[in-house]
Amino acid sequence: MPQFRYRARGLPGEVREGVVTADSRSGAVARLVRQGYVPFAVKEERPARPLRERLGRVRIKDVALFTRQMSDLLSSGMTLSDALGLLASAQWAEGRLRHLIEAIHRRVVRDGQALSGAAADFPKVFSPFYTAAVRSGEMGGFLEDVLLRLAEVLEKQDAVRSNVRRALAYPLFMSGVGLITLTVLFLFVVPTLAALFEDLGQTLPLPTRLLIGVGDAVRGYGWILPLTLAGAVLGLKGARRSPALACRMDRLMLGLPWVGGAIRKIESARFLMILGALLTADVPVTEAIRAAQESLRNRALKAEVDGIYEDVRAGKSVGNSFRERPLFPPLLGDMMAAGEESNRLGEAMERLARSYDREMDRAVGLITALLEPALIVLLGGVVAFIVAAILLPIFQADFAAY
């Protein structure tokens, strides 16, 4: 239970300070008044948390579990404040997640906030589409259904992230080992070999001269590369702070071969998954479009959804609106039109989202399958070049001696 530090007047001329325990600030004030004090300063004490918890991060699967549990408790007839209080004391809620649930509980009970408003106070945990979807559920009276759909979306996103990380773990490890090995060679091994070869007093083979030249360049100008990369990253971040520039950059990305198509399908899959889930939970189509729009990271596609939203508000069908937007995959508008005709628009969107997800899973698997042997061949070629550059002068000196 929260603790509140207070300053209050008691007997004439007496000012008392202390700590009182209560459910809320108003409860603390009422308790002091019952004890005969007149409080003039009451502030909740926030105990210092362990460093690990302060620096920790709430994982997406924890948010999914919290969302699913909230849906189950609300569906069983429990009130919002009681459900939050129960989850705050659950054994599986540990560390930063427990503090997060407790903070949301305090906002709902003490400040009278809705769940969407309390979640919006933590934008690093609850994305804008999450709070927008919850707000739609609160306004429509089907919050538990929306929470259930949100939990399914978050669980799917967590599974996709886990698959990508697992697929890229080995290639990234190999790349890191290769980079470290080459750095050590160019900084420490090559200079020693260069001095040794100079003592031979003979013309060095081309591979050896290249190796020594690259080593000299790395030692002399290697510091420029990380500075250039850091400058490029900072410059891109600065440019993306301008909405107009960010939209242009994102539109250029969509026009790139292969990359643009992959971005379209990944963004469309996420958008459709959320839009279909909200429509299945009986959220009005305009509110569902606005909520699902917040899941898009590409600003050019977000701008397209603004036009779709206005079209649907004006009475145009969702399918026709998407057909007129060339940045989205062409199949999307056809599937939506079919779903509208059969009055199963939400289900059609969810099916299409799953189709895009499967397609991207296959693409990631194919890229990973090709990436591993490509890295092995590349690293093998680099090692073979270095070995040849080291051994050729030695063989050349032996032949000269004969």
mmCIF file of C-alpha atoms in Angstrom:
data_model
loop_
_atom_site.group_PDB
_atom_site.id
_atom_site.type_symbol
_atom_site.label_atom_id
_atom_site.label_comp_id
_atom_site.label_asym_id
_atom_site.label_seq_id
_atom_site.Cartn_x
_atom_site.Cartn_y
_atom_site.Cartn_z
ATOM 1 C CA MET A 1 0.000 0.000 0.000
ATOM 2 C CA PRO A 2 1.372 3.486 -0.843
ATOM 3 C CA GLN A 3 2.905 5.661 1.847
ATOM 4 C CA PHE A 4 2.439 9.453 2.024
ATOM 5 C CA ARG A 5 4.731 11.946 3.716
ATOM 6 C CA TYR A 6 2.737 14.791 5.248
ATOM 7 C CA ARG A 7 3.030 18.104 7.051
ATOM 8 C CA ALA A 8 0.017 19.057 9.172
ATOM 9 C CA ARG A 9 -1.070 21.410 11.908
ATOM 10 C CA GLY A 10 -2.137 19.901 15.214
ATOM 11 C CA LEU A 11 -2.250 21.863 18.444
ATOM 12 C CA PRO A 12 -2.085 25.661 18.126
ATOM 13 C CA GLY A 13 1.370 26.539 16.814
ATOM 14 C CA GLU A 14 2.347 22.870 16.315
ATOM 15 C CA VAL A 15 3.487 21.605 12.909
ATOM 16 C CA ARG A 16 3.786 17.836 12.639
ATOM 17 C CA GLU A 17 5.624 15.824 9.991
ATOM 18 C CA GLY A 18 5.395 12.104 9.359
ATOM 19 C CA VAL A 19 4.355 9.237 7.114
ATOM 20 C CA VAL A 20 0.873 7.753 6.777
ATOM 21 C CA THR A 21 -0.234 4.672 4.837
ATOM 22 C CA ALA A 22 -3.381 4.847 2.694
ATOM 23 C CA ASP A 23 -4.862 3.671 -0.594
ATOM 24 C CA SER A 24 -4.706 7.136 -2.146
ATOM 25 C CA ARG A 25 -3.807 10.744 -1.382
ATOM 26 C CA SER A 26 -7.420 11.588 -0.511
ATOM 27 C CA GLY A 27 -7.470 8.581 1.832
ATOM 28 C CA ALA A 28 -4.315 9.839 3.541
ATOM 29 C CA VAL A 29 -5.866 13.298 3.995
ATOM 30 C CA ALA A 30 -9.059 11.800 5.437
ATOM 31 C CA ARG A 31 -7.068 9.652 7.857
ATOM 32 C CA LEU A 32 -5.105 12.672 9.134
ATOM 33 C CA VAL A 33 -8.303 14.696 9.557
ATOM 34 C CA ARG A 34 -9.828 11.865 11.621
ATOM 35 C CA GLN A 35 -6.752 11.989 13.843
ATOM 36 C CA GLY A 36 -7.334 15.703 14.473
ATOM 37 C CA TYR A 37 -4.727 17.158 12.115
ATOM 38 C CA VAL A 38 -5.099 19.744 9.374
ATOM 39 C CA PRO A 39 -2.764 18.632 6.561
ATOM 40 C CA PHE A 40 -1.309 21.261 4.241
ATOM 41 C CA ALA A 41 1.235 19.109 2.370
ATOM 42 C CA VAL A 42 0.677 15.451 1.464
ATOM 43 C CA LYS A 43 2.965 13.753 -1.048
ATOM 44 C CA GLU A 44 3.323 10.109 -1.992
ATOM 45 C CA GLU A 45 6.683 8.574 -1.199
ATOM 46 C CA ARG A 46 8.273 6.631 -4.049
ATOM 47 C CA PRO A 47 10.811 4.180 -2.648
ATOM 48 C CA ALA A 48 14.049 3.788 -4.574
ATOM 49 C CA ARG A 49 14.009 0.691 -6.747
ATOM 50 C CA PRO A 50 16.949 -1.605 -7.361
ATOM 51 C CA LEU A 51 19.202 -0.564 -10.231
ATOM 52 C CA ARG A 52 18.315 -3.702 -12.224
ATOM 53 C CA GLU A 53 14.610 -2.834 -12.074
ATOM 54 C CA ARG A 54 15.134 0.835 -12.952
ATOM 55 C CA LEU A 55 17.231 -0.057 -15.971
ATOM 56 C CA GLY A 56 15.114 -3.049 -16.967
ATOM 57 C CA ARG A 57 12.703 -3.108 -19.889
ATOM 58 C CA VAL A 58 9.196 -4.501 -20.028
ATOM 59 C CA ARG A 59 9.241 -7.179 -22.702
ATOM 60 C CA ILE A 60 6.533 -7.418 -25.314
ATOM 61 C CA LYS A 61 5.579 -10.913 -24.120
ATOM 62 C CA ASP A 62 5.021 -9.515 -20.601
ATOM 63 C CA VAL A 63 2.720 -6.838 -22.028
ATOM 64 C CA ALA A 64 0.888 -9.560 -23.971
ATOM 65 C CA LEU A 65 0.456 -11.654 -20.822
ATOM 66 C CA PHE A 66 -0.779 -8.640 -18.852
ATOM 67 C CA THR A 67 -3.242 -7.797 -21.631
ATOM 68 C CA ARG A 68 -4.573 -11.360 -21.852
ATOM 69 C CA GLN A 69 -4.968 -11.612 -18.080
ATOM 70 C CA MET A 70 -6.830 -8.298 -18.018
ATOM 71 C CA SER A 71 -9.181 -9.567 -20.717
ATOM 72 C CA ASP A 72 -9.867 -12.792 -18.797
ATOM 73 C CA LEU A 73 -10.528 -10.977 -15.510
ATOM 74 C CA LEU A 74 -12.823 -8.367 -17.068
ATOM 75 C CA SER A 75 -14.710 -11.096 -18.947
ATOM 76 C CA SER A 76 -15.340 -12.864 -15.614
ATOM 77 C CA GLY A 77 -17.157 -9.780 -14.305
ATOM 78 C CA MET A 78 -14.346 -8.220 -12.244
ATOM 79 C CA THR A 79 -14.092 -4.440 -12.163
ATOM 80 C CA LEU A 80 -11.126 -2.675 -13.746
ATOM 81 C CA SER A 81 -9.603 -1.530 -10.441
ATOM 82 C CA ASP A 82 -9.994 -4.981 -8.860
ATOM 83 C CA ALA A 83 -8.423 -6.664 -11.896
ATOM 84 C CA LEU A 84 -5.436 -4.301 -11.795
ATOM 85 C CA GLY A 85 -5.045 -4.803 -8.058
ATOM 86 C CA LEU A 86 -5.075 -8.572 -8.470
ATOM 87 C CA LEU A 87 -2.507 -8.502 -11.285
ATOM 88 C CA ALA A 88 -0.239 -6.165 -9.320
ATOM 89 C CA SER A 89 0.094 -8.854 -6.650
ATOM 90 C CA ALA A 90 0.366 -11.810 -9.061
ATOM 91 C CA GLN A 91 3.464 -13.965 -8.712
ATOM 92 C CA TRP A 92 4.373 -13.777 -12.413
ATOM 93 C CA ALA A 93 4.454 -9.957 -12.327
ATOM 94 C CA GLU A 94 7.978 -9.141 -11.201
ATOM 95 C CA GLY A 95 10.383 -6.230 -11.286
ATOM 96 C CA ARG A 96 9.547 -3.389 -13.633
ATOM 97 C CA LEU A 97 6.314 -5.033 -14.802
ATOM 98 C CA ARG A 98 4.972 -5.102 -11.238
ATOM 99 C CA HIS A 99 5.823 -1.424 -10.762
ATOM 100 C CA LEU A 100 4.146 -0.650 -14.071
ATOM 101 C CA ILE A 101 0.890 -2.405 -13.100
ATOM 102 C CA GLU A 102 0.951 -0.736 -9.692
ATOM 103 C CA ALA A 103 1.405 2.673 -11.334
ATOM 104 C CA ILE A 104 -1.532 2.038 -13.684
ATOM 105 C CA HIS A 105 -3.616 0.838 -10.726
ATOM 106 C CA ARG A 106 -2.857 4.045 -8.800
ATOM 107 C CA ARG A 107 -3.859 6.200 -11.768
ATOM 108 C CA VAL A 108 -7.148 4.341 -12.212
ATOM 109 C CA VAL A 109 -8.064 4.272 -8.497
ATOM 110 C CA ARG A 110 -6.587 7.545 -7.255
ATOM 111 C CA ASP A 111 -6.890 9.831 -10.279
ATOM 112 C CA GLY A 112 -9.942 8.254 -11.879
ATOM 113 C CA GLN A 113 -8.216 7.740 -15.234
ATOM 114 C CA ALA A 114 -9.450 5.295 -17.826
ATOM 115 C CA LEU A 115 -7.173 2.374 -18.685
ATOM 116 C CA SER A 116 -6.277 3.967 -22.031
ATOM 117 C CA GLY A 117 -5.262 7.228 -20.321
ATOM 118 C CA ALA A 118 -3.168 5.410 -17.729
ATOM 119 C CA ALA A 119 -1.453 3.319 -20.429
ATOM 120 C CA ALA A 120 -0.737 6.459 -22.479
ATOM 121 C CA ASP A 121 1.451 7.713 -19.609
ATOM 122 C CA PHE A 122 3.916 4.918 -20.492
ATOM 123 C CA PRO A 123 4.550 5.354 -24.247
ATOM 124 C CA LYS A 124 7.728 3.240 -24.162
ATOM 125 C CA VAL A 125 5.666 0.230 -23.063
ATOM 126 C CA PHE A 126 2.251 0.800 -24.621
ATOM 127 C CA SER A 127 2.424 1.918 -28.242
ATOM 128 C CA PRO A 128 -0.005 4.530 -29.641
ATOM 129 C CA PHE A 129 -2.006 1.837 -31.474
ATOM 130 C CA TYR A 130 -2.412 -0.049 -28.151
ATOM 131 C CA THR A 131 -3.845 2.964 -26.309
ATOM 132 C CA ALA A 132 -6.007 3.925 -29.302
ATOM 133 C CA ALA A 133 -7.458 0.411 -29.490
ATOM 134 C CA VAL A 134 -8.131 0.340 -25.732
ATOM 135 C CA ARG A 135 -9.833 3.735 -25.985
ATOM 136 C CA SER A 136 -12.084 2.393 -28.735
ATOM 137 C CA GLY A 137 -12.998 -0.594 -26.571
ATOM 138 C CA GLU A 138 -13.803 1.662 -23.617
ATOM 139 C CA MET A 139 -16.023 3.902 -25.712
ATOM 140 C CA GLY A 140 -17.850 0.956 -27.296
ATOM 141 C CA GLY A 141 -18.240 -1.078 -24.110
ATOM 142 C CA PHE A 142 -16.279 -4.118 -25.359
ATOM 143 C CA LEU A 143 -12.951 -3.536 -23.652
ATOM 144 C CA GLU A 144 -12.371 -7.198 -22.794
ATOM 145 C CA ASP A 145 -12.787 -8.224 -26.459
ATOM 146 C CA VAL A 146 -10.325 -5.574 -27.631
ATOM 147 C CA LEU A 147 -7.812 -6.614 -24.961
ATOM 148 C CA LEU A 148 -8.081 -10.241 -26.070
ATOM 149 C CA ARG A 149 -7.377 -9.274 -29.686
ATOM 150 C CA LEU A 150 -4.510 -7.027 -28.632
ATOM 151 C CA ALA A 151 -2.988 -9.900 -26.671
ATOM 152 C CA GLU A 152 -3.120 -12.113 -29.773
ATOM 153 C CA VAL A 153 -1.474 -9.375 -31.868
ATOM 154 C CA LEU A 154 1.302 -8.836 -29.316
ATOM 155 C CA GLU A 155 1.939 -12.571 -29.013
ATOM 156 C CA LYS A 156 2.256 -12.822 -32.789
ATOM 157 C CA GLN A 157 4.670 -9.866 -32.894
ATOM 158 C CA ASP A 158 6.779 -11.463 -30.160
ATOM 159 C CA ALA A 159 6.903 -14.756 -32.077
ATOM 160 C CA VAL A 160 7.997 -12.966 -35.285
ATOM 161 C CA ARG A 161 10.738 -11.080 -33.439
ATOM 162 C CA SER A 162 11.990 -14.259 -31.806
ATOM 163 C CA ASN A 163 12.132 -16.067 -35.160
ATOM 164 C CA VAL A 164 14.078 -13.230 -36.801
ATOM 165 C CA ARG A 165 16.545 -12.987 -33.922
ATOM 166 C CA ARG A 166 17.068 -16.731 -33.905
ATOM 167 C CA ALA A 167 17.596 -16.779 -37.655
ATOM 168 C CA LEU A 168 20.132 -13.943 -37.631
ATOM 169 C CA ALA A 169 22.045 -14.972 -34.481
ATOM 170 C CA TYR A 170 24.620 -17.201 -36.219
ATOM 171 C CA PRO A 171 25.314 -14.894 -39.207
ATOM 172 C CA LEU A 172 25.773 -11.918 -36.883
ATOM 173 C CA PHE A 173 28.076 -13.944 -34.636
ATOM 174 C CA MET A 174 30.191 -15.006 -37.620
ATOM 175 C CA SER A 175 30.352 -11.420 -38.880
ATOM 176 C CA GLY A 176 31.442 -10.144 -35.475
ATOM 177 C CA VAL A 177 34.161 -12.781 -35.110
ATOM 178 C CA GLY A 178 35.431 -12.067 -38.616
ATOM 179 C CA LEU A 179 35.523 -8.310 -38.013
ATOM 180 C CA ILE A 180 37.431 -8.693 -34.733
ATOM 181 C CA THR A 181 39.910 -11.108 -36.338
ATOM 182 C CA LEU A 182 40.602 -8.781 -39.255
ATOM 183 C CA THR A 183 41.026 -5.792 -36.933
ATOM 184 C CA VAL A 184 43.605 -7.668 -34.822
ATOM 185 C CA LEU A 185 45.447 -8.808 -37.960
ATOM 186 C CA PHE A 186 45.646 -5.347 -39.506
ATOM 187 C CA LEU A 187 46.588 -3.582 -36.273
ATOM 188 C CA PHE A 188 49.149 -6.018 -34.830
ATOM 189 C CA VAL A 189 50.123 -8.843 -37.206
ATOM 190 C CA VAL A 190 50.505 -7.036 -40.540
ATOM 191 C CA PRO A 191 52.924 -4.336 -39.231
ATOM 192 C CA THR A 192 55.268 -7.042 -37.925
ATOM 193 C CA LEU A 193 55.134 -8.921 -41.216
ATOM 194 C CA ALA A 194 55.699 -5.706 -43.196
ATOM 195 C CA ALA A 195 58.906 -5.009 -41.271
ATOM 196 C CA LEU A 196 60.052 -8.587 -41.815
ATOM 197 C CA PHE A 197 59.401 -8.454 -45.565
ATOM 198 C CA GLU A 198 61.240 -5.164 -45.912
ATOM 199 C CA ASP A 199 64.355 -6.857 -44.533
ATOM 200 C CA LEU A 200 64.199 -9.349 -47.407
ATOM 201 C CA GLY A 201 65.071 -6.559 -49.823
ATOM 202 C CA GLN A 202 62.999 -7.901 -52.727
ATOM 203 C CA THR A 203 59.951 -6.858 -54.709
ATOM 204 C CA LEU A 204 56.866 -8.115 -52.880
ATOM 205 C CA PRO A 205 54.017 -9.922 -54.690
ATOM 206 C CA LEU A 206 50.828 -7.983 -55.431
ATOM 207 C CA PRO A 207 48.696 -9.701 -52.698
ATOM 208 C CA THR A 208 51.328 -8.853 -50.091
ATOM 209 C CA ARG A 209 51.502 -5.221 -51.198
ATOM 210 C CA LEU A 210 47.714 -5.004 -51.038
ATOM 211 C CA LEU A 211 47.648 -6.531 -47.555
ATOM 212 C CA ILE A 212 50.282 -4.094 -46.274
ATOM 213 C CA GLY A 213 48.480 -1.169 -47.937
ATOM 214 C CA VAL A 214 45.150 -2.076 -46.325
ATOM 215 C CA GLY A 215 46.885 -2.500 -42.966
ATOM 216 C CA ASP A 216 48.479 0.965 -43.265
ATOM 217 C CA ALA A 217 45.117 2.484 -44.228
ATOM 218 C CA VAL A 218 43.364 0.856 -41.249
ATOM 219 C CA ARG A 219 46.009 2.046 -38.807
ATOM 220 C CA GLY A 220 46.241 5.533 -40.278
ATOM 221 C CA TYR A 221 42.626 6.297 -41.141
ATOM 222 C CA GLY A 222 40.570 3.583 -39.447
ATOM 223 C CA TRP A 223 39.217 6.066 -36.908
ATOM 224 C CA ILE A 224 37.466 7.956 -39.720
ATOM 225 C CA LEU A 225 35.068 5.080 -40.467
ATOM 226 C CA PRO A 226 33.272 4.953 -37.070
ATOM 227 C CA LEU A 227 33.088 8.758 -37.010
ATOM 228 C CA THR A 228 31.589 8.773 -40.508
ATOM 229 C CA LEU A 229 29.051 6.102 -39.554
ATOM 230 C CA ALA A 230 28.133 7.959 -36.355
ATOM 231 C CA GLY A 231 27.736 11.210 -38.316
ATOM 232 C CA ALA A 232 25.552 9.497 -40.903
ATOM 233 C CA VAL A 233 23.324 7.961 -38.207
ATOM 234 C CA LEU A 234 22.967 11.290 -36.368
ATOM 235 C CA GLY A 235 22.275 13.072 -39.654
ATOM 236 C CA LEU A 236 19.529 10.602 -40.572
ATOM 237 C CA LYS A 237 17.977 10.916 -37.125
ATOM 238 C CA GLY A 238 18.027 14.684 -37.419
ATOM 239 C CA ALA A 239 16.466 14.564 -40.878
ATOM 240 C CA ARG A 240 13.698 12.253 -39.682
ATOM 241 C CA ARG A 241 12.642 14.801 -37.084
ATOM 242 C CA SER A 242 11.150 16.775 -39.953
ATOM 243 C CA PRO A 243 7.848 15.076 -40.916
ATOM 244 C CA ALA A 244 8.170 16.146 -44.552
ATOM 245 C CA LEU A 245 11.733 14.824 -44.917
ATOM 246 C CA ALA A 246 10.870 11.612 -43.068
ATOM 247 C CA CYS A 247 7.913 11.019 -45.386
ATOM 248 C CA ARG A 248 10.094 11.548 -48.467
ATOM 249 C CA MET A 249 12.778 9.205 -47.161
ATOM 250 C CA ASP A 250 10.210 6.519 -46.371
ATOM 251 C CA ARG A 251 8.671 6.908 -49.822
ATOM 252 C CA LEU A 252 12.122 6.434 -51.380
ATOM 253 C CA MET A 253 12.586 3.266 -49.319
ATOM 254 C CA LEU A 254 9.319 1.905 -50.712
ATOM 255 C CA GLY A 255 10.633 2.465 -54.237
ATOM 256 C CA LEU A 256 13.760 0.350 -53.759
ATOM 257 C CA PRO A 257 13.751 -3.045 -55.506
ATOM 258 C CA TRP A 258 13.205 -6.008 -53.161
ATOM 259 C CA VAL A 259 13.510 -3.834 -50.045
ATOM 260 C CA GLY A 260 10.444 -1.753 -50.883
ATOM 261 C CA GLY A 261 8.284 -4.824 -51.471
ATOM 262 C CA ALA A 262 9.423 -6.376 -48.191
ATOM 263 C CA ILE A 263 8.643 -3.164 -46.265
ATOM 264 C CA ARG A 264 5.184 -2.989 -47.845
ATOM 265 C CA LYS A 265 4.339 -6.551 -46.827
ATOM 266 C CA ILE A 266 5.752 -6.301 -43.315
ATOM 267 C CA GLU A 267 3.914 -3.028 -42.636
ATOM 268 C CA SER A 268 0.727 -4.287 -44.277
ATOM 269 C CA ALA A 269 0.789 -7.502 -42.241
ATOM 270 C CA ARG A 270 1.045 -5.574 -38.980
ATOM 271 C CA PHE A 271 -1.613 -3.070 -40.033
ATOM 272 C CA LEU A 272 -4.028 -5.757 -41.206
ATOM 273 C CA MET A 273 -3.518 -7.921 -38.144
ATOM 274 C CA ILE A 274 -4.508 -5.053 -35.841
ATOM 275 C CA LEU A 275 -7.295 -3.731 -38.072
ATOM 276 C CA GLY A 276 -8.798 -7.199 -38.485
ATOM 277 C CA ALA A 277 -8.583 -7.882 -34.748
ATOM 278 C CA LEU A 278 -10.361 -4.615 -33.907
ATOM 279 C CA LEU A 279 -13.085 -5.134 -36.505
ATOM 280 C CA THR A 280 -13.655 -8.672 -35.234
ATOM 281 C CA ALA A 281 -14.072 -7.133 -31.759
ATOM 282 C CA ASP A 282 -16.831 -4.869 -33.230
ATOM 283 C CA VAL A 283 -14.808 -1.642 -33.143
ATOM 284 C CA PRO A 284 -16.252 0.843 -35.704
ATOM 285 C CA VAL A 285 -14.281 0.788 -38.937
ATOM 286 C CA THR A 286 -13.138 4.428 -38.794
ATOM 287 C CA GLU A 287 -11.869 4.070 -35.223
ATOM 288 C CA ALA A 288 -10.219 0.762 -36.116
ATOM 289 C CA ILE A 289 -8.420 2.387 -39.064
ATOM 290 C CA ARG A 290 -7.143 5.198 -36.834
ATOM 291 C CA ALA A 291 -5.945 2.766 -34.170
ATOM 292 C CA ALA A 292 -4.274 0.428 -36.684
ATOM 293 C CA GLN A 293 -2.613 3.408 -38.392
ATOM 294 C CA GLU A 294 -0.496 3.948 -35.272
ATOM 295 C CA SER A 295 1.155 0.567 -35.862
ATOM 296 C CA LEU A 296 2.692 1.774 -39.140
ATOM 297 C CA ARG A 297 6.299 2.961 -38.933
ATOM 298 C CA ASN A 298 6.614 4.074 -42.559
ATOM 299 C CA ARG A 299 5.360 7.643 -42.729
ATOM 300 C CA ALA A 300 4.488 7.459 -46.400
ATOM 301 C CA LEU A 301 2.094 4.583 -45.671
ATOM 302 C CA LYS A 302 0.731 6.495 -42.676
ATOM 303 C CA ALA A 303 -0.062 9.415 -44.975
ATOM 304 C CA GLU A 304 -1.872 7.021 -47.313
ATOM 305 C CA VAL A 305 -4.019 5.780 -44.417
ATOM 306 C CA ASP A 306 -5.011 9.394 -43.682
ATOM 307 C CA GLY A 307 -6.575 9.522 -47.152
ATOM 308 C CA ILE A 308 -8.229 6.125 -46.652
ATOM 309 C CA TYR A 309 -9.700 7.299 -43.344
ATOM 310 C CA GLU A 310 -11.223 10.379 -44.975
ATOM 311 C CA ASP A 311 -12.591 8.291 -47.858
ATOM 312 C CA VAL A 312 -14.277 5.814 -45.502
ATOM 313 C CA ARG A 313 -15.733 8.647 -43.424
ATOM 314 C CA ALA A 314 -17.176 10.070 -46.643
ATOM 315 C CA GLY A 315 -18.911 6.753 -47.351
ATOM 316 C CA LYS A 316 -16.496 5.033 -49.725
ATOM 317 C CA SER A 317 -15.862 1.307 -49.223
ATOM 318 C CA VAL A 318 -12.646 0.212 -47.538
ATOM 319 C CA GLY A 319 -11.690 -2.033 -50.459
ATOM 320 C CA ASN A 320 -12.026 0.726 -53.081
ATOM 321 C CA SER A 321 -10.108 3.153 -50.877
ATOM 322 C CA PHE A 322 -7.162 0.772 -50.640
ATOM 323 C CA ARG A 323 -7.303 0.004 -54.368
ATOM 324 C CA GLU A 324 -6.664 3.694 -55.097
ATOM 325 C CA ARG A 325 -3.537 3.740 -52.907
ATOM 326 C CA PRO A 326 -0.600 2.357 -54.972
ATOM 327 C CA LEU A 327 1.810 2.197 -52.022
ATOM 328 C CA PHE A 328 -0.102 -0.746 -50.536
ATOM 329 C CA PRO A 329 0.089 -4.221 -52.172
ATOM 330 C CA PRO A 330 -2.563 -4.549 -54.938
ATOM 331 C CA LEU A 331 -4.004 -7.747 -53.453
ATOM 332 C CA LEU A 332 -4.963 -5.883 -50.295
ATOM 333 C CA GLY A 333 -7.792 -3.887 -51.857
ATOM 334 C CA ASP A 334 -9.240 -6.946 -53.637
ATOM 335 C CA MET A 335 -9.286 -9.013 -50.431
ATOM 336 C CA MET A 336 -10.938 -6.184 -48.506
ATOM 337 C CA ALA A 337 -13.603 -5.761 -51.160
ATOM 338 C CA ALA A 338 -14.349 -9.501 -50.995
ATOM 339 C CA GLY A 339 -14.525 -9.332 -47.193
ATOM 340 C CA GLU A 340 -16.943 -6.402 -47.329
ATOM 341 C CA GLU A 341 -19.249 -8.231 -49.735
ATOM 342 C CA SER A 342 -19.408 -11.244 -47.403
ATOM 343 C CA ASN A 343 -19.687 -9.092 -44.240
ATOM 344 C CA ARG A 344 -16.527 -10.747 -42.902
ATOM 345 C CA LEU A 345 -14.062 -7.908 -43.380
ATOM 346 C CA GLY A 346 -12.214 -8.515 -40.103
ATOM 347 C CA GLU A 347 -11.673 -12.200 -40.847
ATOM 348 C CA ALA A 348 -10.500 -11.418 -44.394
ATOM 349 C CA MET A 349 -7.919 -8.974 -43.070
ATOM 350 C CA GLU A 350 -6.635 -11.425 -40.480
ATOM 351 C CA ARG A 351 -6.288 -14.140 -43.150
ATOM 352 C CA LEU A 352 -4.372 -11.786 -45.437
ATOM 353 C CA ALA A 353 -2.140 -10.710 -42.532
ATOM 354 C CA ARG A 354 -1.317 -14.343 -41.783
ATOM 355 C CA SER A 355 -0.578 -14.906 -45.489
ATOM 356 C CA TYR A 356 1.883 -11.993 -45.518
ATOM 357 C CA ASP A 357 3.450 -13.261 -42.298
ATOM 358 C CA ARG A 358 3.998 -16.711 -43.786
ATOM 359 C CA GLU A 359 5.475 -15.161 -46.921
ATOM 360 C CA MET A 360 7.900 -13.052 -44.893
ATOM 361 C CA ASP A 361 8.817 -16.052 -42.705
ATOM 362 C CA ARG A 362 9.739 -17.964 -45.851
ATOM 363 C CA ALA A 363 11.741 -14.992 -47.134
ATOM 364 C CA VAL A 364 13.640 -14.676 -43.849
ATOM 365 C CA GLY A 365 14.335 -18.425 -43.884
ATOM 366 C CA LEU A 366 15.611 -18.252 -47.462
ATOM 367 C CA ILE A 367 17.826 -15.237 -46.742
ATOM 368 C CA THR A 368 19.225 -16.930 -43.655
ATOM 369 C CA ALA A 369 19.882 -20.164 -45.564
ATOM 370 C CA LEU A 370 21.801 -18.218 -48.223
ATOM 371 C CA LEU A 371 23.521 -15.872 -45.787
ATOM 372 C CA GLU A 372 25.312 -18.530 -43.767
ATOM 373 C CA PRO A 373 27.172 -20.202 -46.674
ATOM 374 C CA ALA A 374 27.819 -16.787 -48.238
ATOM 375 C CA LEU A 375 29.491 -15.611 -45.046
ATOM 376 C CA ILE A 376 31.543 -18.791 -44.829
ATOM 377 C CA VAL A 377 32.709 -18.381 -48.444
ATOM 378 C CA LEU A 378 33.488 -14.689 -47.890
ATOM 379 C CA LEU A 379 35.454 -15.290 -44.692
ATOM 380 C CA GLY A 380 37.216 -18.252 -46.303
ATOM 381 C CA GLY A 381 38.214 -16.070 -49.252
ATOM 382 C CA VAL A 382 39.581 -13.359 -46.951
ATOM 383 C CA VAL A 383 41.571 -15.920 -44.953
ATOM 384 C CA ALA A 384 42.919 -17.497 -48.166
ATOM 385 C CA PHE A 385 43.999 -14.060 -49.435
ATOM 386 C CA ILE A 386 45.794 -13.255 -46.168
ATOM 387 C CA VAL A 387 47.527 -16.633 -46.082
ATOM 388 C CA ALA A 388 48.638 -16.219 -49.720
ATOM 389 C CA ALA A 389 49.881 -12.684 -49.015
ATOM 390 C CA ILE A 390 51.984 -13.994 -46.119
ATOM 391 C CA LEU A 391 53.360 -17.138 -47.787
ATOM 392 C CA LEU A 392 54.138 -15.815 -51.292
ATOM 393 C CA PRO A 393 57.116 -13.631 -50.205
ATOM 394 C CA ILE A 394 58.504 -16.569 -48.216
ATOM 395 C CA PHE A 395 58.301 -18.903 -51.228
ATOM 396 C CA GLN A 396 59.749 -16.176 -53.438
ATOM 397 C CA ALA A 397 62.741 -15.752 -51.097
ATOM 398 C CA ASP A 398 63.317 -19.531 -51.066
ATOM 399 C CA PHE A 399 63.330 -19.671 -54.879
ATOM 400 C CA ALA A 400 65.729 -16.712 -55.017
ATOM 401 C CA ALA A 401 68.108 -18.486 -52.654
ATOM 402 C CA TYR A 402 68.292 -21.418 -55.079
#
